[in-house]
Structure formats: C-alpha cells, structure tokens
PDB file of C-alpha atoms in Angstrom:
ATOM      1  CA  MET A  23     -15.712 -16.888   8.340  1.00  0.00           C
ATOM      2  CA  ILE A  24     -15.441 -14.737   5.328  1.00  0.00           C
ATOM      3  CA  LEU A  25     -11.924 -15.124   3.766  1.00  0.00           C
ATOM      4  CA  LEU A  26     -11.008 -11.721   2.299  1.00  0.00           C
ATOM      5  CA  ASP A  27      -9.182 -12.845  -0.722  1.00  0.00           C
ATOM      6  CA  GLY A  28      -6.878  -9.950  -1.808  1.00  0.00           C
ATOM      7  CA  LYS A  29      -5.471 -12.004  -4.749  1.00  0.00           C
ATOM      8  CA  ALA A  30      -8.702 -12.458  -6.463  1.00  0.00           C
ATOM      9  CA  THR A  31     -10.056  -8.892  -5.565  1.00  0.00           C
ATOM     10  CA  ALA A  32      -6.636  -7.310  -7.022  1.00  0.00           C
ATOM     11  CA  GLN A  33      -7.144  -9.525 -10.218  1.00  0.00           C
ATOM     12  CA  THR A  34     -10.410  -7.997 -10.762  1.00  0.00           C
ATOM     13  CA  ILE A  35      -9.108  -4.523 -10.109  1.00  0.00           C
ATOM     14  CA  ARG A  36      -6.427  -4.992 -12.540  1.00  0.00           C
ATOM     15  CA  GLU A  37      -8.880  -6.246 -15.248  1.00  0.00           C
ATOM     16  CA  GLU A  38     -11.013  -3.231 -14.692  1.00  0.00           C
ATOM     17  CA  ILE A  39      -7.913  -0.749 -14.987  1.00  0.00           C
ATOM     18  CA  ALA A  40      -6.724  -2.517 -18.194  1.00  0.00           C
ATOM     19  CA  ALA A  41     -10.020  -2.163 -19.661  1.00  0.00           C
ATOM     20  CA  GLU A  42     -10.251   1.632 -19.052  1.00  0.00           C
ATOM     21  CA  ILE A  43      -6.712   1.994 -20.321  1.00  0.00           C
ATOM     22  CA  GLN A  44      -7.503   0.132 -23.513  1.00  0.00           C
ATOM     23  CA  THR A  45     -10.547   2.522 -23.883  1.00  0.00           C
ATOM     24  CA  LEU A  46      -8.273   5.444 -23.509  1.00  0.00           C
ATOM     25  CA  THR A  47      -5.531   4.419 -25.711  1.00  0.00           C
ATOM     26  CA  ALA A  48      -8.050   3.253 -28.422  1.00  0.00           C
ATOM     27  CA  ALA A  49      -9.091   6.996 -28.348  1.00  0.00           C
ATOM     28  CA  GLY A  50      -5.547   7.917 -29.276  1.00  0.00           C
ATOM     29  CA  ASN A  51      -4.086   8.615 -26.003  1.00  0.00           C
ATOM     30  CA  ARG A  52      -0.552   7.119 -24.974  1.00  0.00           C
ATOM     31  CA  GLN A  53      -0.179   4.419 -22.475  1.00  0.00           C
ATOM     32  CA  PRO A  54       0.283   5.487 -18.779  1.00  0.00           C
ATOM     33  CA  GLY A  55       3.951   5.212 -17.631  1.00  0.00           C
ATOM     34  CA  LEU A  56       5.167   4.147 -14.218  1.00  0.00           C
ATOM     35  CA  HIS A  57       8.944   4.186 -13.351  1.00  0.00           C
ATOM     36  CA  VAL A  58      10.342   2.291 -10.386  1.00  0.00           C
ATOM     37  CA  ILE A  59      13.771   3.076  -9.028  1.00  0.00           C
ATOM     38  CA  LEU A  60      15.506   0.318  -7.341  1.00  0.00           C
ATOM     39  CA  VAL A  61      18.914   0.996  -5.738  1.00  0.00           C
ATOM     40  CA  GLY A  62      21.186  -1.909  -4.675  1.00  0.00           C
ATOM     41  CA  ASP A  63      20.508  -5.650  -4.357  1.00  0.00           C
ATOM     42  CA  ASP A  64      18.063  -6.292  -1.634  1.00  0.00           C
ATOM     43  CA  PRO A  65      16.380  -9.493  -2.475  1.00  0.00           C
ATOM     44  CA  ALA A  66      12.889  -8.608  -1.173  1.00  0.00           C
ATOM     45  CA  SER A  67      12.984  -5.292  -2.917  1.00  0.00           C
ATOM     46  CA  ALA A  68      13.905  -7.070  -6.137  1.00  0.00           C
ATOM     47  CA  ILE A  69      10.954  -9.543  -5.893  1.00  0.00           C
ATOM     48  CA  TYR A  70       8.584  -6.599  -5.091  1.00  0.00           C
ATOM     49  CA  VAL A  71       9.823  -4.675  -8.218  1.00  0.00           C
ATOM     50  CA  ARG A  72       9.407  -7.798 -10.500  1.00  0.00           C
ATOM     51  CA  ASN A  73       5.830  -8.299  -9.114  1.00  0.00           C
ATOM     52  CA  LYS A  74       4.988  -4.627  -9.901  1.00  0.00           C
ATOM     53  CA  GLU A  75       6.389  -5.008 -13.459  1.00  0.00           C
ATOM     54  CA  ARG A  76       4.269  -8.013 -14.080  1.00  0.00           C
ATOM     55  CA  ALA A  77       1.035  -6.409 -12.733  1.00  0.00           C
ATOM     56  CA  CYS A  78       1.718  -3.193 -14.887  1.00  0.00           C
ATOM     57  CA  GLU A  79       2.166  -5.530 -17.971  1.00  0.00           C
ATOM     58  CA  ALA A  80      -1.281  -7.072 -17.151  1.00  0.00           C
ATOM     59  CA  ALA A  81      -2.824  -3.797 -16.681  1.00  0.00           C
ATOM     60  CA  HIS A  82      -1.335  -2.236 -19.853  1.00  0.00           C
ATOM     61  CA  ILE A  83       0.662   0.228 -17.952  1.00  0.00           C
ATOM     62  CA  ALA A  84       4.227   1.058 -19.505  1.00  0.00           C
ATOM     63  CA  SER A  85       6.589   0.218 -16.786  1.00  0.00           C
ATOM     64  CA  GLU A  86      10.332   0.911 -16.602  1.00  0.00           C
ATOM     65  CA  ALA A  87      12.579  -0.142 -13.716  1.00  0.00           C
ATOM     66  CA  HIS A  88      15.779   1.906 -13.070  1.00  0.00           C
ATOM     67  CA  ARG A  89      18.010  -0.682 -11.438  1.00  0.00           C
ATOM     68  CA  LEU A  90      21.053   1.302  -9.962  1.00  0.00           C
ATOM     69  CA  PRO A  91      24.178  -0.145  -8.213  1.00  0.00           C
ATOM     70  CA  ALA A  92      24.375   0.251  -4.374  1.00  0.00           C
ATOM     71  CA  SER A  93      27.114   2.743  -4.949  1.00  0.00           C
ATOM     72  CA  THR A  94      24.825   5.178  -6.269  1.00  0.00           C
ATOM     73  CA  THR A  95      25.042   8.690  -4.616  1.00  0.00           C
ATOM     74  CA  GLN A  96      22.390  10.891  -3.258  1.00  0.00           C
ATOM     75  CA  VAL A  97      23.179  13.446  -5.977  1.00  0.00           C
ATOM     76  CA  GLU A  98      22.821  10.830  -8.756  1.00  0.00           C
ATOM     77  CA  LEU A  99      19.595   9.726  -7.429  1.00  0.00           C
ATOM     78  CA  ALA A 100      18.206  13.169  -6.944  1.00  0.00           C
ATOM     79  CA  SER A 101      19.156  13.881 -10.587  1.00  0.00           C
ATOM     80  CA  LEU A 102      17.246  10.786 -11.861  1.00  0.00           C
ATOM     81  CA  ILE A 103      14.035  11.781  -9.885  1.00  0.00           C
ATOM     82  CA  GLN A 104      14.353  15.280 -11.334  1.00  0.00           C
ATOM     83  CA  GLN A 105      14.679  13.983 -14.840  1.00  0.00           C
ATOM     84  CA  LEU A 106      11.456  11.757 -14.386  1.00  0.00           C
ATOM     85  CA  ASN A 107       9.751  14.617 -12.853  1.00  0.00           C
ATOM     86  CA  GLU A 108      10.316  16.607 -16.210  1.00  0.00           C
ATOM     87  CA  ARG A 109       9.133  13.844 -18.460  1.00  0.00           C
ATOM     88  CA  GLU A 110       5.639  14.126 -19.747  1.00  0.00           C
ATOM     89  CA  ASP A 111       5.345  10.437 -20.480  1.00  0.00           C
ATOM     90  CA  VAL A 112       6.236   9.437 -16.890  1.00  0.00           C
ATOM     91  CA  ASP A 113       2.882   9.409 -14.777  1.00  0.00           C
ATOM     92  CA  GLY A 114       4.195   7.761 -11.544  1.00  0.00           C
ATOM     93  CA  ILE A 115       7.402   7.567  -9.809  1.00  0.00           C
ATOM     94  CA  LEU A 116       8.221   4.950  -7.199  1.00  0.00           C
ATOM     95  CA  LEU A 117      11.211   4.801  -5.106  1.00  0.00           C
ATOM     96  CA  GLN A 118      11.653   1.363  -3.798  1.00  0.00           C
ATOM     97  CA  LEU A 119      12.636   1.076  -0.006  1.00  0.00           C
ATOM     98  CA  PRO A 120      14.832   0.389   1.781  1.00  0.00           C
ATOM     99  CA  LEU A 121      17.726   2.211   0.369  1.00  0.00           C
ATOM    100  CA  PRO A 122      21.182   1.480   0.980  1.00  0.00           C
ATOM    101  CA  LYS A 123      22.447   2.959   4.390  1.00  0.00           C
ATOM    102  CA  HIS A 124      24.469   5.885   2.790  1.00  0.00           C
ATOM    103  CA  LEU A 125      21.288   7.363   1.139  1.00  0.00           C
ATOM    104  CA  ASP A 126      18.678   9.340   2.985  1.00  0.00           C
ATOM    105  CA  ALA A 127      15.113   8.579   1.706  1.00  0.00           C
ATOM    106  CA  THR A 128      13.319  11.595   3.263  1.00  0.00           C
ATOM    107  CA  PRO A 129      14.770  14.253   0.891  1.00  0.00           C
ATOM    108  CA  LEU A 130      14.363  11.975  -2.185  1.00  0.00           C
ATOM    109  CA  LEU A 131      10.943  11.182  -1.611  1.00  0.00           C
ATOM    110  CA  GLU A 132      10.188  14.789  -1.081  1.00  0.00           C
ATOM    111  CA  ALA A 133      11.795  15.481  -4.445  1.00  0.00           C
ATOM    112  CA  ILE A 134       9.353  13.492  -6.296  1.00  0.00           C
ATOM    113  CA  ASP A 135       6.592  15.606  -7.975  1.00  0.00           C
ATOM    114  CA  PRO A 136       3.584  15.194  -5.739  1.00  0.00           C
ATOM    115  CA  SER A 137       1.475  14.751  -8.719  1.00  0.00           C
ATOM    116  CA  LYS A 138       3.704  11.644  -9.755  1.00  0.00           C
ATOM    117  CA  ASP A 139       3.852  10.439  -6.112  1.00  0.00           C
ATOM    118  CA  VAL A 140       1.778   7.214  -6.614  1.00  0.00           C
ATOM    119  CA  ASP A 141       3.314   5.641  -3.498  1.00  0.00           C
ATOM    120  CA  GLY A 142       1.513   8.532  -1.456  1.00  0.00           C
ATOM    121  CA  PHE A 143       4.609   9.302   0.733  1.00  0.00           C
ATOM    122  CA  HIS A 144       5.133  12.987  -0.350  1.00  0.00           C
ATOM    123  CA  PRO A 145       4.383  15.393   2.536  1.00  0.00           C
ATOM    124  CA  MET A 146       1.865  17.133   0.418  1.00  0.00           C
ATOM    125  CA  ASN A 147      -0.140  13.943  -0.161  1.00  0.00           C
ATOM    126  CA  VAL A 148       0.199  12.981   3.489  1.00  0.00           C
ATOM    127  CA  GLY A 149      -1.144  16.483   4.312  1.00  0.00           C
ATOM    128  CA  ASN A 150      -3.975  16.084   1.966  1.00  0.00           C
ATOM    129  CA  LEU A 151      -5.046  12.736   3.620  1.00  0.00           C
ATOM    130  CA  VAL A 152      -4.951  14.418   7.075  1.00  0.00           C
ATOM    131  CA  LEU A 153      -7.085  17.290   5.790  1.00  0.00           C
ATOM    132  CA  GLY A 154      -9.500  14.948   3.997  1.00  0.00           C
ATOM    133  CA  ARG A 155      -8.593  16.432   0.590  1.00  0.00           C
ATOM    134  CA  GLU A 156      -7.928  14.804  -2.792  1.00  0.00           C
ATOM    135  CA  GLY A 157      -4.495  13.283  -3.194  1.00  0.00           C
ATOM    136  CA  PHE A 158      -2.671  10.038  -3.440  1.00  0.00           C
ATOM    137  CA  ARG A 159      -2.968   7.656  -0.521  1.00  0.00           C
ATOM    138  CA  SER A 160      -0.262   5.162   0.609  1.00  0.00           C
ATOM    139  CA  CYS A 161      -0.949   2.063  -1.316  1.00  0.00           C
ATOM    140  CA  THR A 162      -1.066  -0.388   1.447  1.00  0.00           C
ATOM    141  CA  PRO A 163      -3.686   1.267   3.744  1.00  0.00           C
ATOM    142  CA  ALA A 164      -5.487   2.296   0.659  1.00  0.00           C
ATOM    143  CA  GLY A 165      -5.546  -1.067  -0.668  1.00  0.00           C
ATOM    144  CA  VAL A 166      -7.030  -2.441   2.697  1.00  0.00           C
ATOM    145  CA  MET A 167      -9.773   0.165   2.545  1.00  0.00           C
ATOM    146  CA  VAL A 168     -10.715  -0.918  -0.937  1.00  0.00           C
ATOM    147  CA  LEU A 169     -10.686  -4.540   0.007  1.00  0.00           C
ATOM    148  CA  LEU A 170     -13.014  -3.881   2.887  1.00  0.00           C
ATOM    149  CA  GLU A 171     -15.246  -1.827   0.567  1.00  0.00           C
ATOM    150  CA  ARG A 172     -15.332  -4.684  -2.063  1.00  0.00           C
ATOM    151  CA  TYR A 173     -16.533  -7.146   0.582  1.00  0.00           C
ATOM    152  CA  GLY A 174     -19.085  -4.693   1.949  1.00  0.00           C
ATOM    153  CA  LEU A 175     -17.510  -4.245   5.424  1.00  0.00           C
ATOM    154  CA  SER A 176     -17.642  -0.688   6.430  1.00  0.00           C
ATOM    155  CA  PRO A 177     -16.062   0.359   9.679  1.00  0.00           C
ATOM    156  CA  ALA A 178     -18.453   3.223  10.128  1.00  0.00           C
ATOM    157  CA  GLY A 179     -19.798   3.473  13.660  1.00  0.00           C
ATOM    158  CA  LYS A 180     -17.417   0.737  14.562  1.00  0.00           C
ATOM    159  CA  HIS A 181     -14.378   0.543  16.972  1.00  0.00           C
ATOM    160  CA  ALA A 182     -11.198  -0.078  14.941  1.00  0.00           C
ATOM    161  CA  VAL A 183      -7.964  -0.765  16.643  1.00  0.00           C
ATOM    162  CA  VAL A 184      -4.790  -0.416  14.493  1.00  0.00           C
ATOM    163  CA  ILE A 185      -1.700  -1.953  15.633  1.00  0.00           C
ATOM    164  CA  GLY A 186       1.524  -0.363  14.487  1.00  0.00           C
ATOM    165  CA  ARG A 187       2.243   3.404  14.004  1.00  0.00           C
ATOM    166  CA  SER A 188       4.471   3.297  10.914  1.00  0.00           C
ATOM    167  CA  ASN A 189       4.333   6.195   8.464  1.00  0.00           C
ATOM    168  CA  ILE A 190       3.698   3.756   5.590  1.00  0.00           C
ATOM    169  CA  VAL A 191       0.677   1.724   7.155  1.00  0.00           C
ATOM    170  CA  GLY A 192      -0.368   2.488  10.665  1.00  0.00           C
ATOM    171  CA  LYS A 193      -0.799   6.177  10.855  1.00  0.00           C
ATOM    172  CA  PRO A 194      -2.441   6.623   7.389  1.00  0.00           C
ATOM    173  CA  LEU A 195      -4.555   3.713   7.985  1.00  0.00           C
ATOM    174  CA  SER A 196      -5.701   5.198  11.263  1.00  0.00           C
ATOM    175  CA  ILE A 197      -6.643   8.542   9.580  1.00  0.00           C
ATOM    176  CA  MET A 198      -8.527   6.862   6.551  1.00  0.00           C
ATOM    177  CA  LEU A 199     -10.731   4.837   8.994  1.00  0.00           C
ATOM    178  CA  GLY A 200     -11.618   8.072  10.907  1.00  0.00           C
ATOM    179  CA  LEU A 201     -12.451  10.182   7.842  1.00  0.00           C
ATOM    180  CA  PRO A 202     -16.063  11.231   7.026  1.00  0.00           C
ATOM    181  CA  GLY A 203     -17.614   8.832   4.600  1.00  0.00           C
ATOM    182  CA  PRO A 204     -19.307   5.441   4.299  1.00  0.00           C
ATOM    183  CA  MET A 205     -15.888   3.533   4.506  1.00  0.00           C
ATOM    184  CA  GLY A 206     -14.730   5.908   7.474  1.00  0.00           C
ATOM    185  CA  ASN A 207     -16.460   7.355  10.487  1.00  0.00           C
ATOM    186  CA  ALA A 208     -14.717   4.776  12.764  1.00  0.00           C
ATOM    187  CA  THR A 209     -13.701   5.394  16.333  1.00  0.00           C
ATOM    188  CA  VAL A 210     -10.001   4.550  15.874  1.00  0.00           C
ATOM    189  CA  THR A 211      -7.466   3.425  18.522  1.00  0.00           C
ATOM    190  CA  LEU A 212      -3.826   3.500  17.404  1.00  0.00           C
ATOM    191  CA  CYS A 213      -1.561   0.942  19.352  1.00  0.00           C
ATOM    192  CA  HIS A 214       2.169   0.566  19.381  1.00  0.00           C
ATOM    193  CA  SER A 215       5.109  -0.887  21.388  1.00  0.00           C
ATOM    194  CA  ARG A 216       4.207   1.351  24.425  1.00  0.00           C
ATOM    195  CA  THR A 217       0.442   0.500  24.630  1.00  0.00           C
ATOM    196  CA  PRO A 218       0.017  -1.219  28.114  1.00  0.00           C
ATOM    197  CA  ASP A 219      -2.207  -4.359  28.126  1.00  0.00           C
ATOM    198  CA  LEU A 220      -2.528  -4.564  24.297  1.00  0.00           C
ATOM    199  CA  GLY A 221      -4.884  -7.541  24.480  1.00  0.00           C
ATOM    200  CA  ALA A 222      -7.335  -5.558  26.631  1.00  0.00           C
ATOM    201  CA  VAL A 223      -7.504  -2.799  23.922  1.00  0.00           C
ATOM    202  CA  ILE A 224      -7.703  -5.251  20.919  1.00  0.00           C
ATOM    203  CA  ARG A 225     -10.576  -7.098  22.669  1.00  0.00           C
ATOM    204  CA  GLN A 226     -12.729  -3.946  22.445  1.00  0.00           C
ATOM    205  CA  ALA A 227     -12.344  -3.863  18.552  1.00  0.00           C
ATOM    206  CA  ASP A 228     -14.895  -4.706  15.911  1.00  0.00           C
ATOM    207  CA  PHE A 229     -12.169  -4.216  13.366  1.00  0.00           C
ATOM    208  CA  VAL A 230      -8.548  -5.306  14.057  1.00  0.00           C
ATOM    209  CA  PHE A 231      -5.753  -4.239  11.744  1.00  0.00           C
ATOM    210  CA  ALA A 232      -2.373  -5.778  12.530  1.00  0.00           C
ATOM    211  CA  ALA A 233       0.599  -3.946  10.990  1.00  0.00           C
ATOM    212  CA  VAL A 234       3.481  -4.264  13.467  1.00  0.00           C
ATOM    213  CA  GLY A 235       5.741  -6.972  11.862  1.00  0.00           C
ATOM    214  CA  ARG A 236       5.859  -9.590  14.654  1.00  0.00           C
ATOM    215  CA  ALA A 237       4.790 -13.144  13.739  1.00  0.00           C
ATOM    216  CA  ARG A 238       1.554 -14.233  15.183  1.00  0.00           C
ATOM    217  CA  LEU A 239       1.346 -11.387  17.758  1.00  0.00           C
ATOM    218  CA  VAL A 240      -2.349 -11.324  17.803  1.00  0.00           C
ATOM    219  CA  THR A 241      -3.807 -14.642  19.157  1.00  0.00           C
ATOM    220  CA  ALA A 242      -7.400 -15.701  19.686  1.00  0.00           C
ATOM    221  CA  ASP A 243      -7.654 -14.664  23.276  1.00  0.00           C
ATOM    222  CA  MET A 244      -6.937 -11.124  22.219  1.00  0.00           C
ATOM    223  CA  VAL A 245      -9.936 -10.736  19.879  1.00  0.00           C
ATOM    224  CA  LYS A 246     -13.593 -10.742  20.510  1.00  0.00           C
ATOM    225  CA  GLU A 247     -16.083 -13.101  18.704  1.00  0.00           C
ATOM    226  CA  GLY A 248     -17.128 -11.756  15.337  1.00  0.00           C
ATOM    227  CA  ALA A 249     -14.487  -9.183  14.735  1.00  0.00           C
ATOM    228  CA  VAL A 250     -13.171  -8.412  11.268  1.00  0.00           C
ATOM    229  CA  VAL A 251      -9.407  -8.961  11.291  1.00  0.00           C
ATOM    230  CA  VAL A 252      -6.943  -7.524   8.659  1.00  0.00           C
ATOM    231  CA  ASP A 253      -3.338  -8.852   8.838  1.00  0.00           C
ATOM    232  CA  VAL A 254      -0.754  -6.397   7.180  1.00  0.00           C
ATOM    233  CA  GLY A 255       2.067  -8.343   8.377  1.00  0.00           C
ATOM    234  CA  MET A 256       4.403 -10.502   6.404  1.00  0.00           C
ATOM    235  CA  ASN A 257       6.992 -12.392   8.361  1.00  0.00           C
ATOM    236  CA  ARG A 258       9.435 -15.199   7.389  1.00  0.00           C
ATOM    237  CA  THR A 259       9.681 -17.954   9.972  1.00  0.00           C
ATOM    238  CA  ASP A 260      11.110 -21.507  10.040  1.00  0.00           C
ATOM    239  CA  GLU A 261       7.655 -22.627   9.172  1.00  0.00           C
ATOM    240  CA  GLY A 262       7.242 -20.316   6.316  1.00  0.00           C
ATOM    241  CA  LEU A 263       5.560 -17.072   5.699  1.00  0.00           C
ATOM    242  CA  CYS A 264       2.966 -15.808   8.377  1.00  0.00           C
ATOM    243  CA  GLY A 265       1.269 -12.764   9.337  1.00  0.00           C
ATOM    244  CA  ASP A 266       0.955 -10.607  12.535  1.00  0.00           C
ATOM    245  CA  VAL A 267      -2.101 -12.680  13.471  1.00  0.00           C
ATOM    246  CA  ASP A 268      -2.555 -16.294  14.414  1.00  0.00           C
ATOM    247  CA  PHE A 269      -4.734 -17.248  11.442  1.00  0.00           C
ATOM    248  CA  GLU A 270      -5.373 -20.852  12.537  1.00  0.00           C
ATOM    249  CA  GLY A 271      -6.401 -19.829  16.091  1.00  0.00           C
ATOM    250  CA  LEU A 272      -8.652 -17.176  14.918  1.00  0.00           C
ATOM    251  CA  LYS A 273     -10.396 -18.528  11.897  1.00  0.00           C
ATOM    252  CA  ASP A 274     -13.235 -19.957  13.875  1.00  0.00           C
ATOM    253  CA  LYS A 275     -13.605 -16.711  15.942  1.00  0.00           C
ATOM    254  CA  ALA A 276     -13.379 -13.836  13.391  1.00  0.00           C
ATOM    255  CA  SER A 277     -16.254 -13.102  11.054  1.00  0.00           C
ATOM    256  CA  ALA A 278     -13.860 -12.006   8.265  1.00  0.00           C
ATOM    257  CA  MET A 279     -10.129 -12.232   8.061  1.00  0.00           C
ATOM    258  CA  THR A 280      -7.312 -11.770   5.319  1.00  0.00           C
ATOM    259  CA  PRO A 281      -4.874 -14.644   4.617  1.00  0.00           C
ATOM    260  CA  VAL A 282      -1.094 -14.311   4.578  1.00  0.00           C
ATOM    261  CA  PRO A 283       0.001 -14.601   1.707  1.00  0.00           C
ATOM    262  CA  GLY A 284      -2.725 -13.543  -0.699  1.00  0.00           C
ATOM    263  CA  GLY A 285      -4.549 -10.896   1.414  1.00  0.00           C
ATOM    264  CA  VAL A 286      -3.188  -7.281   1.781  1.00  0.00           C
ATOM    265  CA  GLY A 287      -0.139  -7.915  -0.323  1.00  0.00           C
ATOM    266  CA  PRO A 288      -1.838  -7.975  -3.672  1.00  0.00           C
ATOM    267  CA  MET A 289      -3.988  -5.045  -2.757  1.00  0.00           C
ATOM    268  CA  THR A 290      -0.991  -2.907  -2.342  1.00  0.00           C
ATOM    269  CA  ILE A 291       0.124  -3.499  -5.886  1.00  0.00           C
ATOM    270  CA  ALA A 292      -3.614  -3.118  -7.139  1.00  0.00           C
ATOM    271  CA  GLN A 293      -3.520   0.377  -5.458  1.00  0.00           C
ATOM    272  CA  LEU A 294      -0.335   1.335  -7.090  1.00  0.00           C
ATOM    273  CA  LEU A 295      -1.777   0.754 -10.509  1.00  0.00           C
ATOM    274  CA  ALA A 296      -5.052   2.441  -9.523  1.00  0.00           C
ATOM    275  CA  ASN A 297      -3.004   5.584  -8.291  1.00  0.00           C
ATOM    276  CA  THR A 298      -0.863   5.452 -11.575  1.00  0.00           C
ATOM    277  CA  LEU A 299      -4.171   5.364 -13.623  1.00  0.00           C
ATOM    278  CA  ILE A 300      -5.362   8.574 -11.730  1.00  0.00           C
ATOM    279  CA  ALA A 301      -2.187  10.434 -12.199  1.00  0.00           C
ATOM    280  CA  TYR A 302      -2.260   9.317 -16.013  1.00  0.00           C
ATOM    281  CA  LYS A 303      -5.798  10.487 -16.536  1.00  0.00           C
ATOM    282  CA  ARG A 304      -5.075  13.968 -14.785  1.00  0.00           C
ATOM    283  CA  ARG A 305      -1.983  14.411 -17.023  1.00  0.00           C
ATOM    284  CA  ILE A 306      -3.778  13.678 -20.379  1.00  0.00           C
ATOM    285  CA  GLY A 307      -6.710  15.873 -19.333  1.00  0.00           C
ATOM    286  CA  VAL A 308      -9.606  13.174 -18.969  1.00  0.00           C
ATOM    287  CA  ALA A 309      -9.855  13.138 -15.103  1.00  0.00           C
TER     288      ALA A 309
END
C-alpha cells in the first residue's frame, strides 16, 4: 500500500511557495498578507489558527489573526471584513468557523471580497467551480486533489465515491472529480446519510473519499481490493484521533490510503497558502 503522506507533501508545497515569494519580494514587491478572523474561544478553532500562523511564517506570508471576543456582534464583524476588503496589503481573508451561535456565517462569508476569499466559500467562487471557471477552490477538497496529483493517482475514467455532502468538502470535491482534465473525468457518486446500502455503493468504487465525520465508518468489507482511499475525517475517540476509515482493517486491502492524522489535514493548510499566493500575485500584477 502507498501511504499518501500529506504532511511531507504539504512541507514540500510550503517550501515551493516560500521560494517563489522570496523571489517576488527580492524584486521589490511587498509580502503577501493573510488575515484570519477568530471569534470566541473554541479550542479546536484556536489550534487551527495557530497552525495556519506557523505555516504562513514558514512560507514567508505575513499573517495577522484578529482574535475577537464571543460577544462580538454581526455588525462589528461585518465592519471588520469591510475594512480588510479595502486594504491593499491584505490578499486573503479567512473567517474561522464555527462562529458563536448568535452570529450568522452566511452573510459574513458573502461579504468577503471574492478576490480575497482564499477559503473558497463565497458563492461566486463556488459558482465558478461548478462552471469549471477560474476561481478559488475550497481548501480541503482542493488539497485532496493536489495530494492525488503529487502521487500520480488520477481518477480519470474511474468510479469515485464521495461519502458526505457538506458544502465545505463533499459537494465541491464531487464537482472537482467530475470536471474535464487529467485530474478529473471521474464518474462520481455522492453518498450521504440517506443512501441505502452504503457498503454496496462503496464496493463499486476505484476511489473512496470519506468525509462524513463518523469514526471508522468505512470498514474493509465495504471497499474493493486495490481501491484508493482518502480519509478526510478527524474524530476524537477514547483511543485518540481517528478518521472515517478503519485504517488498520484497510491497510492491506487498499492500494493507497491517507493516514489520520498526517493525511488531508496538512494539505488543507497548504492549499490555503497556495490560494493566498495566487491572490497576492493577482493583486501585485504578476499572475
């Protein structure tokens, strides 16, 4: 089995981005700037933001986190987003989710300038994805596609099953897999909680993408011999972190598989950096 090492791949991508940014700044350009907005004190979100800050530092991206109290109002948050939209030194804006319950994320995400929406959540960028046009892609599914590409695993002409229909992972990933191109052209089945006999559907797949948030949902009897298995899940159990896939049960059956942790997670942050670099280059006129 090929272990799809997202941690090592993300490190390589960070080094490539850092080298390109050093070349651009040496030519007299400013550093790229990524601003992250964190509202409240959700522990998981705080960890994610710290990891993003470290990754930005390694890639020579100027990162600033706006840590706001849980009492922040909708109007205050919208005002901050507008301020960041208007700043020329800000290339990317990321609103860390989830937000406190009294805040409505949808209009806030829509308020972000699409050209600075490095998370790929703005309706304009989602629409561009559906239409196969240029635009920012949601970081986790885009990171998955880059990881497969780096390992030479193309889904073209294969049957891909995506488990989970979230707007952040499942839906955009299913669209990416079906787009024309060497890393697309898959026949895609999108499964969810209402899919009857999930195992029977998964057993047809050459590529399995598990993104449903249920610990070890996908077991060895549900996957055919030689399938490529990508585990997007991150679940905390009494035994520690695990994915949506039974890794131990599948490691001798899959031809390639991502570990948890160390698989898709690092690729999400790497793609965030890549999106920020793209936004930066467009803003300084070198893209």
